[in-house]
CSV table of C-alpha atoms in Angstrom, one decimal:
chain,number,residue,atom,x,y,z
Y,1,MET,CA,86.4,106.6,111.3
Y,2,SER,CA,85.8,104.5,108.2
Y,3,ASN,CA,87.9,101.6,106.9
Y,4,ASP,CA,85.3,100.5,104.4
Y,5,ILE,CA,87.6,101.2,101.3
Y,6,ALA,CA,90.9,99.5,100.6
Y,7,ILE,CA,93.6,100.5,98.1
Y,8,ILE,CA,94.8,97.1,96.9
Y,9,GLY,CA,97.2,98.1,94.1
Y,10,VAL,CA,99.3,101.1,93.1
Y,11,GLY,CA,101.3,101.7,89.9
Y,12,LEU,CA,103.7,104.3,88.6
Y,13,TYR,CA,105.2,105.3,85.3
Y,14,PRO,CA,108.3,107.1,86.7
Y,15,PHE,CA,108.2,110.8,86.3
Y,16,GLY,CA,110.8,112.5,84.0
Y,17,ARG,CA,111.2,113.2,80.3
Y,18,HIS,CA,109.8,110.5,78.0
Y,19,ASP,CA,109.9,112.0,74.6
Y,20,GLN,CA,109.0,108.8,72.7
Y,21,VAL,CA,106.1,107.8,75.0
Y,22,SER,CA,102.7,109.4,74.9
Y,23,ALA,CA,100.8,110.4,78.0
Y,24,ILE,CA,98.1,107.8,77.2
Y,25,GLN,CA,100.8,105.1,77.0
Y,26,MET,CA,102.2,106.1,80.3
Y,27,GLY,CA,98.7,106.1,81.9
Y,28,VAL,CA,98.0,102.6,80.5
Y,29,ALA,CA,101.4,101.3,81.8
Y,30,ALA,CA,100.6,102.8,85.3
Y,31,ALA,CA,97.2,101.2,85.3
Y,32,ARG,CA,98.5,97.8,84.3
Y,33,ALA,CA,101.2,98.1,87.0
Y,34,ALA,CA,98.5,98.9,89.6
Y,35,MET,CA,96.3,96.0,88.5
Y,36,ALA,CA,99.2,93.6,88.7
Y,37,ASP,CA,100.0,94.9,92.2
Y,38,ALA,CA,96.4,94.3,93.2
Y,39,GLY,CA,96.1,90.9,91.5
Y,40,VAL,CA,93.1,92.0,89.5
Y,41,GLN,CA,92.3,91.9,85.8
Y,42,TRP,CA,90.8,94.7,83.7
Y,43,GLN,CA,87.5,92.9,83.5
Y,44,ASP,CA,87.3,93.1,87.3
Y,45,VAL,CA,87.3,96.9,87.2
Y,46,GLN,CA,83.8,98.4,87.2
Y,47,VAL,CA,84.5,102.1,87.2
Y,48,GLY,CA,87.4,104.4,86.3
Y,49,TYR,CA,88.5,108.0,86.6
Y,50,ALA,CA,91.3,109.7,84.7
Y,51,GLY,CA,92.8,113.1,85.1
Y,52,SER,CA,95.1,115.2,82.8
Y,53,LEU,CA,95.9,118.7,81.8
Y,54,SER,CA,97.7,117.8,78.5
Y,55,VAL,CA,95.3,115.2,77.3
Y,56,MET,CA,91.8,116.3,76.4
Y,57,MET,CA,90.2,112.8,76.5
Y,58,PRO,CA,92.3,110.5,78.7
Y,59,GLU,CA,89.4,108.2,78.9
Y,60,THR,CA,90.2,107.0,75.4
Y,61,MET,CA,92.8,104.7,77.1
Y,62,VAL,CA,90.1,102.1,77.5
Y,63,LYS,CA,90.8,101.0,73.9
Y,64,PHE,CA,94.2,99.8,75.1
Y,65,LEU,CA,93.0,98.4,78.4
Y,66,GLY,CA,89.8,96.7,77.1
Y,67,LEU,CA,86.4,97.7,75.7
Y,68,THR,CA,84.4,96.4,78.7
Y,69,GLY,CA,81.8,99.2,78.6
Y,70,ILE,CA,82.6,100.6,82.1
Y,71,PRO,CA,81.8,104.2,83.1
Y,72,PHE,CA,85.2,106.0,82.7
Y,73,SER,CA,85.3,109.7,83.3
Y,74,LYS,CA,87.8,112.6,83.2
Y,75,LEU,CA,88.1,115.3,85.9
Y,76,PHE,CA,90.7,118.0,86.4
Y,77,ASN,CA,91.3,120.2,89.5
Y,78,GLY,CA,94.8,121.6,88.7
Y,79,CYS,CA,97.5,120.1,91.0
Y,80,ALA,CA,94.7,118.7,93.2
Y,81,THR,CA,93.6,116.4,90.4
Y,82,GLY,CA,95.2,113.1,91.6
Y,83,GLY,CA,93.7,113.4,95.1
Y,84,ASN,CA,90.2,114.1,93.7
Y,85,LEU,CA,90.6,111.1,91.2
Y,86,LEU,CA,91.0,108.8,94.2
Y,87,LEU,CA,88.1,110.4,96.1
Y,88,ASN,CA,85.7,110.1,93.1
Y,89,THR,CA,86.6,106.4,92.7
Y,90,ILE,CA,86.1,105.9,96.4
Y,91,ASN,CA,82.7,107.6,96.3
Y,92,ALA,CA,81.6,105.5,93.3
Y,93,ILE,CA,82.2,102.4,95.4
Y,94,ARG,CA,80.6,103.8,98.5
Y,95,THR,CA,77.4,104.7,96.6
Y,96,GLY,CA,77.2,101.1,95.2
Y,97,GLN,CA,78.1,102.0,91.7
Y,98,ALA,CA,81.0,99.5,91.7
Y,99,ASP,CA,82.9,97.1,94.0
Y,100,VAL,CA,86.3,97.7,92.3
Y,101,GLY,CA,87.5,100.9,90.6
Y,102,ILE,CA,90.6,102.5,89.3
Y,103,ALA,CA,92.0,106.1,89.4
Y,104,ILE,CA,94.6,107.0,86.8
Y,105,GLY,CA,96.5,110.3,86.6
Y,106,LEU,CA,98.7,111.2,83.6
Y,107,ASP,CA,100.3,114.2,82.0
Y,108,LYS,CA,103.1,115.3,79.7
Y,109,HIS,CA,104.6,118.8,79.9
Y,110,PRO,CA,107.4,120.3,77.9
Y,111,LYS,CA,110.2,122.3,79.5
Y,112,GLY,CA,108.9,125.7,80.6
Y,113,ALA,CA,105.3,124.6,80.5
Y,114,PHE,CA,104.5,126.2,83.8
Y,115,SER,CA,105.7,129.7,82.7
Y,116,SER,CA,104.5,129.7,79.0
Y,117,GLY,CA,102.7,127.5,76.6
Y,118,GLU,CA,100.2,125.4,78.5
Y,119,ALA,CA,100.2,127.6,81.5
Y,120,MET,CA,99.4,130.7,79.4
Y,121,ASP,CA,96.7,128.8,77.6
Y,122,SER,CA,95.0,127.7,80.8
Y,123,THR,CA,95.0,131.3,82.3
Y,124,GLY,CA,94.0,133.1,79.1
Y,125,LEU,CA,97.1,135.2,79.2
Y,126,PRO,CA,99.1,135.8,76.0
Y,127,GLN,CA,102.3,133.9,75.1
Y,128,TRP,CA,104.5,136.9,75.5
Y,129,TYR,CA,103.6,137.1,79.2
Y,130,GLY,CA,105.3,133.8,80.0
Y,131,ASP,CA,108.1,134.4,77.5
Y,132,ALA,CA,109.0,137.7,79.3
Y,133,GLY,CA,109.3,135.9,82.6
Y,134,LEU,CA,106.0,137.1,84.0
Y,135,ALA,CA,105.0,133.6,85.0
Y,136,VAL,CA,101.8,133.7,87.0
Y,137,ASN,CA,102.4,130.7,89.3
Y,138,PRO,CA,105.9,131.7,90.6
Y,139,GLN,CA,104.7,135.2,91.2
Y,140,PHE,CA,101.8,134.2,93.4
Y,141,PHE,CA,103.8,131.5,95.1
Y,142,ALA,CA,106.4,134.1,96.1
Y,143,MET,CA,103.9,136.7,97.1
Y,144,LYS,CA,102.2,134.3,99.6
Y,145,LEU,CA,105.6,133.0,100.8
Y,146,GLN,CA,106.9,136.5,101.4
Y,147,ARG,CA,103.9,137.4,103.6
Y,148,TYR,CA,104.2,134.1,105.5
Y,149,MET,CA,107.9,134.4,106.1
Y,150,HIS,CA,107.4,138.0,107.4
Y,151,ASP,CA,104.5,137.0,109.7
Y,152,TRP,CA,106.0,133.8,111.2
Y,153,GLY,CA,109.8,134.4,111.2
Y,154,ILE,CA,110.7,131.8,108.5
Y,155,THR,CA,114.2,132.4,107.1
Y,156,PRO,CA,115.5,131.5,103.6
Y,157,ARG,CA,117.8,128.8,105.2
Y,158,THR,CA,114.6,126.8,106.0
Y,159,LEU,CA,113.6,126.9,102.3
Y,160,THR,CA,117.1,125.7,101.3
Y,161,ARG,CA,117.2,122.9,103.9
Y,162,THR,CA,113.8,121.7,102.7
Y,163,ALA,CA,115.2,121.6,99.1
Y,164,VAL,CA,118.3,119.8,100.2
Y,165,LYS,CA,116.2,117.1,101.9
Y,166,ALA,CA,114.0,116.7,98.8
Y,167,PHE,CA,117.0,116.1,96.5
Y,168,ALA,CA,118.6,113.8,99.1
Y,169,ASN,CA,115.5,111.7,99.2
Y,170,GLY,CA,115.3,111.7,95.4
Y,171,ALA,CA,118.8,110.4,95.2
Y,172,LEU,CA,117.7,107.3,97.1
Y,173,ASN,CA,114.6,106.7,95.1
Y,174,PRO,CA,115.1,104.6,91.9
Y,175,ALA,CA,111.9,106.0,90.4
Y,176,ALA,CA,112.8,109.7,90.9
Y,177,TRP,CA,113.7,112.0,88.0
Y,178,ARG,CA,116.3,114.1,89.8
Y,179,ARG,CA,118.6,111.5,91.4
Y,180,SER,CA,121.5,113.8,92.3
Y,181,ALA,CA,121.7,115.3,95.8
Y,182,LEU,CA,122.4,119.0,95.9
Y,183,SER,CA,124.2,120.9,98.7
Y,184,ALA,CA,122.8,124.0,100.4
Y,185,GLU,CA,125.6,125.9,98.6
Y,186,GLU,CA,124.5,124.7,95.2
Y,187,ILE,CA,120.9,125.6,95.9
Y,188,GLU,CA,121.8,129.0,97.2
Y,189,ALA,CA,124.0,129.7,94.2
Y,190,SER,CA,121.1,129.0,91.7
Y,191,ARG,CA,119.5,132.1,90.2
Y,192,ILE,CA,116.6,133.9,91.8
Y,193,VAL,CA,113.3,133.3,90.0
Y,194,CYS,CA,110.9,135.3,92.2
Y,195,HIS,CA,112.3,136.5,95.5
Y,196,PRO,CA,112.9,134.6,97.8
Y,197,LEU,CA,112.6,131.5,95.6
Y,198,ARG,CA,115.6,130.3,93.6
Y,199,LYS,CA,115.7,127.8,90.7
Y,200,TYR,CA,116.3,124.8,92.9
Y,201,HIS,CA,113.5,125.7,95.2
Y,202,PHE,CA,111.1,125.0,92.4
Y,203,CYS,CA,109.8,121.8,90.8
Y,204,SER,CA,109.9,121.3,87.1
Y,205,PRO,CA,107.2,120.3,84.6
Y,206,SER,CA,107.6,116.6,83.7
Y,207,ASP,CA,106.0,113.5,82.2
Y,208,GLY,CA,104.5,110.6,84.0
Y,209,ALA,CA,101.5,108.6,85.3
Y,210,ALA,CA,100.3,106.9,88.5
Y,211,ALA,CA,97.3,104.8,89.3
Y,212,ALA,CA,95.5,103.1,92.2
Y,213,VAL,CA,93.1,100.2,92.3
Y,214,VAL,CA,90.4,100.6,95.0
Y,215,CYS,CA,87.8,98.2,96.3
Y,216,ARG,CA,85.3,97.5,99.1
Y,217,ALA,CA,87.4,96.6,102.1
Y,218,ASP,CA,85.3,93.5,102.8
Y,219,ILE,CA,86.2,91.9,99.4
Y,220,ALA,CA,89.9,92.9,99.5
Y,221,HIS,CA,90.9,89.4,100.5
Y,222,ARG,CA,89.7,88.1,97.2
Y,223,PHE,CA,92.6,89.7,95.4
Y,224,GLY,CA,96.4,89.4,95.8
Y,225,GLY,CA,97.2,93.0,96.8
Y,226,THR,CA,98.2,94.1,100.3
Y,227,PRO,CA,95.4,96.4,101.4
Y,228,ILE,CA,95.9,99.9,102.7
Y,229,TYR,CA,92.7,101.4,104.2
Y,230,VAL,CA,91.3,104.8,103.4
Y,231,ARG,CA,90.4,106.3,106.8
Y,232,ALA,CA,89.4,109.7,105.3
Y,233,GLY,CA,89.4,111.7,102.1
Y,234,GLU,CA,88.3,115.4,101.9
Y,235,PHE,CA,88.3,118.0,99.1
Y,236,ARG,CA,87.8,121.8,99.7
Y,237,THR,CA,88.1,125.0,97.7
Y,238,ARG,CA,89.0,128.5,99.0
Y,239,ARG,CA,86.7,130.9,100.7
Y,240,GLY,CA,86.5,134.7,100.7
Y,241,GLY,CA,89.2,136.1,103.0
Y,242,SER,CA,91.3,133.0,103.0
Y,243,PHE,CA,95.1,132.9,102.9
Y,244,ASP,CA,95.5,131.1,99.5
Y,245,VAL,CA,97.8,131.6,96.5
Y,246,GLN,CA,95.6,134.2,94.7
Y,247,ASN,CA,94.0,135.5,97.9
Y,248,THR,CA,96.6,136.4,100.4
Y,249,SER,CA,94.3,138.2,102.8
Y,250,PHE,CA,95.8,141.0,104.9
Y,251,ALA,CA,93.2,140.4,107.7
Y,252,LEU,CA,94.7,139.8,111.1
Y,253,ARG,CA,92.7,136.5,111.3
Y,254,PRO,CA,92.2,135.4,107.7
Y,255,THR,CA,89.6,132.7,107.0
Y,256,PRO,CA,91.2,129.2,106.9
Y,257,GLY,CA,92.5,128.3,103.4
Y,258,ALA,CA,91.5,125.3,101.4
Y,259,THR,CA,94.3,123.1,102.8
Y,260,GLU,CA,93.3,123.9,106.4
Y,261,ALA,CA,89.7,123.2,105.8
Y,262,ALA,CA,90.4,119.9,104.0
Y,263,ALA,CA,92.8,118.7,106.7
Y,264,HIS,CA,90.4,119.6,109.5
Y,265,ALA,CA,87.6,117.7,107.8
Y,266,ALA,CA,89.9,114.7,107.2
Y,267,PHE,CA,91.1,114.4,110.8
Y,268,GLU,CA,87.5,114.7,112.0
Y,269,ALA,CA,86.3,112.0,109.6
Y,270,ALA,CA,89.2,109.7,110.5
Y,271,GLY,CA,88.7,110.2,114.3
Y,272,ILE,CA,92.4,110.9,114.8
Y,273,GLY,CA,94.7,113.9,115.2
Y,274,PRO,CA,97.9,115.3,113.6
Y,275,ARG,CA,100.1,113.5,116.2
Y,276,ASP,CA,98.8,110.2,114.8
Y,277,ILE,CA,100.4,110.8,111.4
Y,278,ASP,CA,103.6,108.8,110.9
Y,279,ILE,CA,104.5,110.0,107.4
Y,280,VAL,CA,103.2,112.7,105.0
Y,281,GLN,CA,103.4,113.4,101.3
Y,282,LEU,CA,102.4,117.0,100.7
Y,283,GLN,CA,102.3,119.6,97.9
Y,284,ASP,CA,105.8,121.1,97.4
Y,285,THR,CA,105.5,122.9,94.0
Y,286,GLU,CA,108.3,124.9,95.6
Y,287,ALA,CA,110.1,124.6,98.9
Y,288,GLY,CA,107.9,127.3,100.6
Y,289,HIS,CA,104.8,125.3,99.8
Y,290,GLU,CA,106.1,122.4,101.9
Y,291,VAL,CA,107.0,124.7,104.8
Y,292,MET,CA,103.6,126.5,104.8
Y,293,HIS,CA,101.5,123.3,104.3
Y,294,LEU,CA,103.1,121.6,107.3
Y,295,ALA,CA,101.3,124.1,109.5
Y,296,GLU,CA,98.2,124.4,107.3
Y,297,LEU,CA,97.7,120.7,107.6
Y,298,GLY,CA,97.9,121.0,111.4
Y,299,LEU,CA,101.2,119.0,111.6
Y,300,CYS,CA,102.9,121.8,113.5
Y,301,GLN,CA,102.1,125.3,114.6
Y,302,HIS,CA,102.7,128.3,112.3
Y,303,GLY,CA,106.3,129.5,112.9
Y,304,GLU,CA,107.5,126.1,114.3
Y,305,GLN,CA,108.8,125.0,110.9
Y,306,GLU,CA,112.1,126.9,111.4
Y,307,ALA,CA,113.0,124.6,114.3
Y,308,LEU,CA,111.3,121.5,112.9
Y,309,VAL,CA,113.4,121.6,109.7
Y,310,HIS,CA,116.6,122.6,111.4
Y,311,ASP,CA,116.3,119.7,113.8
Y,312,GLY,CA,115.7,117.2,111.0
Y,313,ALA,CA,112.2,116.3,112.0
Y,314,THR,CA,110.9,116.2,108.4
Y,315,GLU,CA,113.8,114.0,107.1
Y,316,ARG,CA,113.4,110.3,106.4
Y,317,THR,CA,114.8,109.4,109.8
Y,318,GLY,CA,113.0,112.2,111.6
Y,319,ARG,CA,109.8,112.3,113.7
Y,320,LEU,CA,107.6,113.3,110.7
Y,321,PRO,CA,109.1,112.0,107.4
Y,322,THR,CA,107.9,114.4,104.7
Y,323,ASN,CA,108.0,113.8,100.9
Y,324,THR,CA,110.1,110.7,101.3
Y,325,ASP,CA,110.3,110.0,97.6
Y,326,GLY,CA,111.8,113.4,96.9
Y,327,GLY,CA,108.4,115.1,96.4
Y,328,LEU,CA,107.8,117.3,93.4
Y,329,LEU,CA,111.3,118.9,93.6
Y,330,ALA,CA,113.0,115.6,92.8
Y,331,ASN,CA,110.2,114.0,90.6
Y,332,GLY,CA,108.9,117.0,88.7
Y,333,GLU,CA,105.2,117.5,88.2
Y,334,PRO,CA,103.0,116.0,85.6
Y,335,ILE,CA,99.9,117.7,87.0
Y,336,GLY,CA,97.3,115.1,86.6
Y,337,ALA,CA,99.5,112.4,88.1
Y,338,SER,CA,101.2,113.9,91.1
Y,339,GLY,CA,98.5,113.3,93.7
Y,340,LEU,CA,98.4,109.6,92.9
Y,341,ARG,CA,102.2,109.5,93.0
Y,342,GLN,CA,101.8,110.5,96.7
Y,343,VAL,CA,99.3,107.7,97.2
Y,344,TYR,CA,101.7,105.2,95.5
Y,345,GLU,CA,104.5,106.4,97.9
Y,346,ILE,CA,102.4,106.3,101.1
Y,347,CYS,CA,101.0,102.8,100.3
Y,348,ARG,CA,104.5,101.4,99.6
Y,349,GLN,CA,105.9,103.0,102.8
Y,350,LEU,CA,103.1,101.6,104.9
Y,351,ARG,CA,103.7,98.2,103.4
Y,352,GLY,CA,107.4,98.5,104.1
Y,353,VAL,CA,108.4,97.9,100.5
Y,354,ALA,CA,109.6,101.4,99.4
Y,355,GLY,CA,113.2,100.2,98.8
Y,356,PRO,CA,116.3,102.3,99.4
Y,357,HIS,CA,114.3,105.3,100.7
Y,358,GLN,CA,112.1,103.3,103.0
Y,359,VAL,CA,111.6,105.0,106.4
Y,360,PRO,CA,113.6,102.9,108.8
Y,361,ARG,CA,110.8,102.3,111.4
Y,362,ALA,CA,107.3,100.8,111.5
Y,363,LEU,CA,104.6,103.1,110.0
Y,364,LYS,CA,100.9,102.8,110.6
Y,365,THR,CA,99.2,106.0,109.3
Y,366,GLY,CA,100.1,108.3,106.5
Y,367,MET,CA,98.6,111.5,104.9
Y,368,THR,CA,98.6,112.8,101.4
Y,369,HIS,CA,97.9,116.4,100.4
Y,370,VAL,CA,97.6,118.1,97.1
Y,371,TYR,CA,96.9,121.8,96.5
Y,372,GLY,CA,95.6,123.1,93.2
Y,373,PHE,CA,96.1,126.7,91.9
Y,374,PRO,CA,94.4,129.0,92.8
Y,375,GLY,CA,92.9,127.4,95.9
Y,376,SER,CA,91.6,123.8,96.0
Y,377,SER,CA,92.9,121.1,98.2
Y,378,CYS,CA,92.5,117.3,98.7
Y,379,VAL,CA,93.7,115.5,101.8
Y,380,THR,CA,93.6,111.7,102.4
Y,381,ILE,CA,94.5,109.7,105.5
Y,382,LEU,CA,95.6,106.1,104.9
Y,383,SER,CA,96.5,103.3,107.3
Y,384,ARG,CA,97.7,99.7,107.4
């Protein structure tokens, strides 16, 4: 177990549609909010990492933050970008490159970006493919989910209850994009996108940014932020024969996927087990992702999700509060920023300052998880 790194500040530019604000402007605002939360100035920051799909060179934001000459790099790992931004910043500090660093995720996606436009450009497929409704991501999400539901007895009602929870949490979160609760009937009445997934089972592309200021734990007292300690952070990619989005193995005992591998490594590094997790933010690009990832992270057994969701265990007042800010369903997904939005939420929940959607009991340890198409995963374990 290691508590040598502290997150001392987090910042968010709320996710949604911000037509008059550029992705860079949102990233700068999130960075400034994180620094204010930490009680640091830009000149205190010695290394930075930024991640974005829509912005080719997000590192150019230093001209707005200050030309101090620090190393400031871009990385991109699909939806796993935000988690890996944090890990790279942590690793830079652990190797002695810096004492204080910042991770900034930002993105800006137009409506329909995940089924045409940007998505088609990134996969090399022609525009007509997305325009015709042959969206790559929803197809593969549904294919994996169909197999999983068949193998483990998960019913469509569990998907819908998971979505109901997401929108209920979003309705309590002042920073959420979708702030209207939806009933099970409304979700079930929405159109089918890729069976068994309906419109309100999916997240939407959105705009936004998030940031985290990180430092050596032994110097955290110099600054004004409330430290949250990084107990583990692990990143893994898929292996042959794994049960991942583009690799739904039909083997009776498939190789563990990227999420399972990252979670196992994180628990081992932290010296704790799944039962020690009080709250989790996990990838919920669609409702089935949340259901499957609960088991892939080791937080329950495969097939237990049906009872877990039905009994309310994943709700804000349940045993394992999951995606308490509404997750991707209520916030949408600016790809480069979503992992750091999770870190923002866990830090604020552990501090007890999350506001109307605060979990109503003491929390000590939280987990974040992002999963990037077609098979990369980042897991962090954080504690007070």
